[in-house]
Amino acid sequence: MAGGAASGGSTQGDTYKEARNWLLLPAWVTLSILVLLPVLLMLVYSFLTKEFRGGVIWEFSLGAYDQFFFDRGLFGDEPPKLEWTYITIFWRSIWQAGLATILSLLIGFPTAYYIATRSEKVRPLWVFLITIPYWVNLLIRTVSMRFMLREEGPINNALVWSGLADSPIQMINTNFAVQIGLFYSYLPFMVLPIYAAVERYNFSLSEAASDLYASKWTTLRRIVLPSVRPGVVAGCILVFVPSMGAFLAPDLLGGAKNFMIGSLIEEQFKGNAGNWPFGAAASMILLSLVLIILTLYARQQARANKAGA
Amino acid sequence: MAARKFDVRAYPGFAYITALCLLILYVPLMVVSVYSFNSSESIVVWEGFSTRWYADVFVGSESAKFKVAARNSFFIAVIAATVATTIATFAATAMIRGGKFRLRALSFGLISLPLMVPEIVTAVATLIFFSSIGFERGILTILLAHIAFCIPFAYLPISARMQGIEDTYEQAAMDLYATKRQAFTKILLPLMMPGIISGFLLAFIISLDDFIITNFVKGAGVETLPTAIFGAVKQGIKPNIMAISTMLLAFSIVMVTISYFVSKSGENK
């Protein structure tokens, strides 16, 4: 997903050229039936009519998208006005994901840079340390963040004990908690691609800049950052995209007032007031947004490769 | 080159931020692990060390529920990871040892599709798919969804490993009259083993830890460990949940560590 080498790896010989299609068949069949077909079916469902107790009626309707964007009054006969409820939820998701991405970048970039400038022997160990939390159950990590941010949790205890706050600060069930949760969930995704980029960076460029009397920070801003930009962009995408569709962090840390797209979608399928076409439409809108971001990224990547070649 | 008064590579403060980064990543997990050994009923005050909540998980009032959930989770994870790893191994062989072919980019797009589509969208799509063909939701639907979702996670380490193995080994075997099948099972497969094991372990953890997809495609009353934990947390964080979480956390860390060392040991061969 990240990086320009996203083509499945380069080929290494053609020993099994004849068996190729047979070898790929299980993957094709499984993924086409269980991922690709369902996504297409979801697109179809988003244009169907809702049935009141979950499920759909097979009748074409733009109702789901209409409900998302327009308000036609209680009986649906008033002139359409823009419906802000869902647009606000989408906007909040983008905003929260954006803040989490910026926070991850502020912590992740220096970390990645620091790790990439360690000796070659200890680098894999550092990377491993950063990776471990990613493999720990996201649910458990979110629960532990909830535990930390609670009113009587360790952070508040420390704040009160040290005198930084007079009384516990309300952190749980706020937008702030969701941002922290998203940041915490996807921070390793920011560090790894930036690390890979800095590791490839030619440090004699920094030396040259320094010889020409550039200050350290000028060198960082004008020389290092432009060179490792692809890694930074990849990291930002890897944090932003899953943050936007996140369900656990808003649900467990944000409470009912800080709804994001993930919760909106979940409600349509798990709740009693399920509206499947609407849920499918919201999923389609989320998916389109993600595909637009990934396409822009791929195009920029291709242009960068061309320029580099 | 003249010796510099300072290291151009080093930036002041970066080391502190790195330390901060590691603290942020690890402190919440450590705090929960420590509190899982609290002897108190309440999660607020520390009353001394005890393993009573671990005992509670195994013999307490909710233990039956957790046992079933754990059995489901492990059953699904073992089968999903095995099937996904097998599919991924074949696919990697075709992709890395199949020369250049027209459908290659498309095939890779399909393999990495579960990584590009947001998980909640995959979950919704899978639910709609099963429901539209009238497939009753239960363990089997979870299993099928997990197999598909795990394929890219198994594929990446396997294909990375295979890229590092030159095809001269199989060529040599075939020069000595090994069939292609023999060259695959006797030469290529053993050489790929570190990648396959590490792919299997990653797929296993992904399946074991998955909440979002499972939550959508599980039938009523069917629980895996993450959905059982989520259900319990909704009622408030209780100490026995912290004990289960700590065990699951330790298990994942052990698996990832094994995977790390297996793939590392492969590099030195």
PDB file of C-alpha atoms in Angstrom, chain B residues 103-214:
ATOM      1  CA  LEU B 103      -2.692  -9.494 -15.317  1.00  0.00           C
ATOM      2  CA  ARG B 104       0.135  -9.033 -12.848  1.00  0.00           C
ATOM      3  CA  ALA B 105      -0.684  -5.483 -11.743  1.00  0.00           C
ATOM      4  CA  LEU B 106      -4.384  -6.316 -11.608  1.00  0.00           C
ATOM      5  CA  SER B 107      -3.693  -9.433  -9.556  1.00  0.00           C
ATOM      6  CA  PHE B 108      -1.681  -7.447  -7.080  1.00  0.00           C
ATOM      7  CA  GLY B 109      -4.440  -4.866  -6.887  1.00  0.00           C
ATOM      8  CA  LEU B 110      -6.893  -7.630  -6.045  1.00  0.00           C
ATOM      9  CA  ILE B 111      -4.579  -9.148  -3.432  1.00  0.00           C
ATOM     10  CA  SER B 112      -4.062  -5.818  -1.694  1.00  0.00           C
ATOM     11  CA  LEU B 113      -7.710  -4.780  -1.992  1.00  0.00           C
ATOM     12  CA  PRO B 114      -8.507  -5.625   1.653  1.00  0.00           C
ATOM     13  CA  LEU B 115      -5.711  -3.249   2.697  1.00  0.00           C
ATOM     14  CA  MET B 116      -7.013  -0.343   0.621  1.00  0.00           C
ATOM     15  CA  VAL B 117     -10.707  -0.565   1.407  1.00  0.00           C
ATOM     16  CA  PRO B 118     -11.449   0.811   4.894  1.00  0.00           C
ATOM     17  CA  GLU B 119     -12.165  -2.093   7.213  1.00  0.00           C
ATOM     18  CA  ILE B 120     -15.654  -0.923   8.075  1.00  0.00           C
ATOM     19  CA  VAL B 121     -16.523  -0.820   4.368  1.00  0.00           C
ATOM     20  CA  THR B 122     -15.266  -4.392   3.918  1.00  0.00           C
ATOM     21  CA  ALA B 123     -17.373  -5.349   6.918  1.00  0.00           C
ATOM     22  CA  VAL B 124     -20.533  -3.742   5.517  1.00  0.00           C
ATOM     23  CA  ALA B 125     -19.940  -5.231   2.061  1.00  0.00           C
ATOM     24  CA  THR B 126     -19.381  -8.730   3.457  1.00  0.00           C
ATOM     25  CA  LEU B 127     -22.507  -8.524   5.591  1.00  0.00           C
ATOM     26  CA  ILE B 128     -24.569  -7.414   2.593  1.00  0.00           C
ATOM     27  CA  PHE B 129     -23.084 -10.217   0.489  1.00  0.00           C
ATOM     28  CA  PHE B 130     -23.892 -12.974   2.977  1.00  0.00           C
ATOM     29  CA  SER B 131     -27.326 -11.601   3.635  1.00  0.00           C
ATOM     30  CA  SER B 132     -28.194 -11.257  -0.069  1.00  0.00           C
ATOM     31  CA  ILE B 133     -27.350 -14.896  -0.829  1.00  0.00           C
ATOM     32  CA  GLY B 134     -29.210 -16.016   2.280  1.00  0.00           C
ATOM     33  CA  PHE B 135     -26.101 -17.379   3.994  1.00  0.00           C
ATOM     34  CA  GLU B 136     -26.893 -17.695   7.677  1.00  0.00           C
ATOM     35  CA  ARG B 137     -24.471 -15.740   9.839  1.00  0.00           C
ATOM     36  CA  GLY B 138     -22.323 -17.684  12.273  1.00  0.00           C
ATOM     37  CA  ILE B 139     -18.834 -19.105  12.693  1.00  0.00           C
ATOM     38  CA  LEU B 140     -18.576 -19.988   9.006  1.00  0.00           C
ATOM     39  CA  THR B 141     -19.263 -16.455   7.795  1.00  0.00           C
ATOM     40  CA  ILE B 142     -16.629 -15.103  10.189  1.00  0.00           C
ATOM     41  CA  LEU B 143     -14.191 -17.711   8.940  1.00  0.00           C
ATOM     42  CA  LEU B 144     -14.747 -16.906   5.250  1.00  0.00           C
ATOM     43  CA  ALA B 145     -14.444 -13.166   5.848  1.00  0.00           C
ATOM     44  CA  HIS B 146     -11.235 -13.675   7.828  1.00  0.00           C
ATOM     45  CA  ILE B 147      -9.660 -15.870   5.141  1.00  0.00           C
ATOM     46  CA  ALA B 148     -10.118 -13.129   2.539  1.00  0.00           C
ATOM     47  CA  PHE B 149      -8.995 -10.357   4.861  1.00  0.00           C
ATOM     48  CA  CYS B 150      -5.858 -12.244   5.960  1.00  0.00           C
ATOM     49  CA  ILE B 151      -4.534 -12.998   2.461  1.00  0.00           C
ATOM     50  CA  PRO B 152      -2.599  -9.710   1.959  1.00  0.00           C
ATOM     51  CA  PHE B 153      -1.079  -9.944   5.440  1.00  0.00           C
ATOM     52  CA  ALA B 154       0.239 -13.422   4.651  1.00  0.00           C
ATOM     53  CA  TYR B 155       1.211 -12.445   1.101  1.00  0.00           C
ATOM     54  CA  LEU B 156       3.536  -9.532   1.936  1.00  0.00           C
ATOM     55  CA  PRO B 157       6.189 -11.367   4.024  1.00  0.00           C
ATOM     56  CA  ILE B 158       6.028 -14.431   1.759  1.00  0.00           C
ATOM     57  CA  SER B 159       6.559 -12.473  -1.456  1.00  0.00           C
ATOM     58  CA  ALA B 160       9.274 -10.359   0.182  1.00  0.00           C
ATOM     59  CA  ARG B 161      11.068 -13.540   1.161  1.00  0.00           C
ATOM     60  CA  MET B 162      10.715 -15.111  -2.271  1.00  0.00           C
ATOM     61  CA  GLN B 163      12.147 -12.038  -3.974  1.00  0.00           C
ATOM     62  CA  GLY B 164      15.324 -12.586  -1.972  1.00  0.00           C
ATOM     63  CA  ILE B 165      15.753 -16.150  -3.253  1.00  0.00           C
ATOM     64  CA  GLU B 166      17.412 -16.371  -6.651  1.00  0.00           C
ATOM     65  CA  ASP B 167      15.910 -18.810  -9.118  1.00  0.00           C
ATOM     66  CA  THR B 168      19.312 -20.483  -9.607  1.00  0.00           C
ATOM     67  CA  TYR B 169      18.464 -22.955  -6.832  1.00  0.00           C
ATOM     68  CA  GLU B 170      15.439 -24.386  -8.648  1.00  0.00           C
ATOM     69  CA  GLN B 171      17.310 -24.199 -11.952  1.00  0.00           C
ATOM     70  CA  ALA B 172      20.135 -26.282 -10.473  1.00  0.00           C
ATOM     71  CA  ALA B 173      17.652 -28.823  -9.107  1.00  0.00           C
ATOM     72  CA  MET B 174      15.963 -29.063 -12.492  1.00  0.00           C
ATOM     73  CA  ASP B 175      19.301 -29.447 -14.267  1.00  0.00           C
ATOM     74  CA  LEU B 176      19.697 -32.498 -12.050  1.00  0.00           C
ATOM     75  CA  TYR B 177      16.390 -33.859 -13.372  1.00  0.00           C
ATOM     76  CA  ALA B 178      14.087 -32.695 -10.596  1.00  0.00           C
ATOM     77  CA  THR B 179      10.569 -32.031 -11.876  1.00  0.00           C
ATOM     78  CA  LYS B 180       9.137 -28.559 -11.382  1.00  0.00           C
ATOM     79  CA  ARG B 181       6.947 -29.929  -8.651  1.00  0.00           C
ATOM     80  CA  GLN B 182       9.963 -31.436  -6.870  1.00  0.00           C
ATOM     81  CA  ALA B 183      11.919 -28.223  -7.298  1.00  0.00           C
ATOM     82  CA  PHE B 184       9.023 -26.425  -5.648  1.00  0.00           C
ATOM     83  CA  THR B 185       8.443 -28.772  -2.708  1.00  0.00           C
ATOM     84  CA  LYS B 186      12.073 -29.764  -2.105  1.00  0.00           C
ATOM     85  CA  ILE B 187      13.919 -26.528  -2.860  1.00  0.00           C
ATOM     86  CA  LEU B 188      11.747 -23.437  -3.042  1.00  0.00           C
ATOM     87  CA  LEU B 189       9.322 -24.248  -0.233  1.00  0.00           C
ATOM     88  CA  PRO B 190      12.026 -24.929   2.401  1.00  0.00           C
ATOM     89  CA  LEU B 191      13.854 -21.748   1.394  1.00  0.00           C
ATOM     90  CA  MET B 192      10.614 -19.783   1.678  1.00  0.00           C
ATOM     91  CA  MET B 193       9.723 -21.280   5.042  1.00  0.00           C
ATOM     92  CA  PRO B 194      10.770 -18.267   7.188  1.00  0.00           C
ATOM     93  CA  GLY B 195       8.531 -16.032   5.063  1.00  0.00           C
ATOM     94  CA  ILE B 196       5.685 -18.533   5.202  1.00  0.00           C
ATOM     95  CA  ILE B 197       5.900 -18.916   8.974  1.00  0.00           C
ATOM     96  CA  SER B 198       6.037 -15.181   9.498  1.00  0.00           C
ATOM     97  CA  GLY B 199       3.117 -14.709   7.091  1.00  0.00           C
ATOM     98  CA  PHE B 200       1.113 -17.359   8.922  1.00  0.00           C
ATOM     99  CA  LEU B 201       1.745 -15.783  12.323  1.00  0.00           C
ATOM    100  CA  LEU B 202       0.766 -12.312  11.109  1.00  0.00           C
ATOM    101  CA  ALA B 203      -2.410 -13.657   9.493  1.00  0.00           C
ATOM    102  CA  PHE B 204      -3.137 -15.545  12.714  1.00  0.00           C
ATOM    103  CA  ILE B 205      -2.870 -12.392  14.829  1.00  0.00           C
ATOM    104  CA  ILE B 206      -4.919 -10.341  12.363  1.00  0.00           C
ATOM    105  CA  SER B 207      -7.705 -12.910  12.564  1.00  0.00           C
ATOM    106  CA  LEU B 208      -7.447 -13.319  16.322  1.00  0.00           C
ATOM    107  CA  ASP B 209      -7.579  -9.557  16.886  1.00  0.00           C
ATOM    108  CA  ASP B 210     -10.172  -8.581  14.346  1.00  0.00           C
ATOM    109  CA  PHE B 211     -13.167  -6.830  15.787  1.00  0.00           C
ATOM    110  CA  ILE B 212     -14.864  -4.747  13.116  1.00  0.00           C
ATOM    111  CA  ILE B 213     -15.466  -7.361  10.419  1.00  0.00           C
ATOM    112  CA  THR B 214     -16.302 -10.029  12.984  1.00  0.00           C
TER     113      THR B 214
END
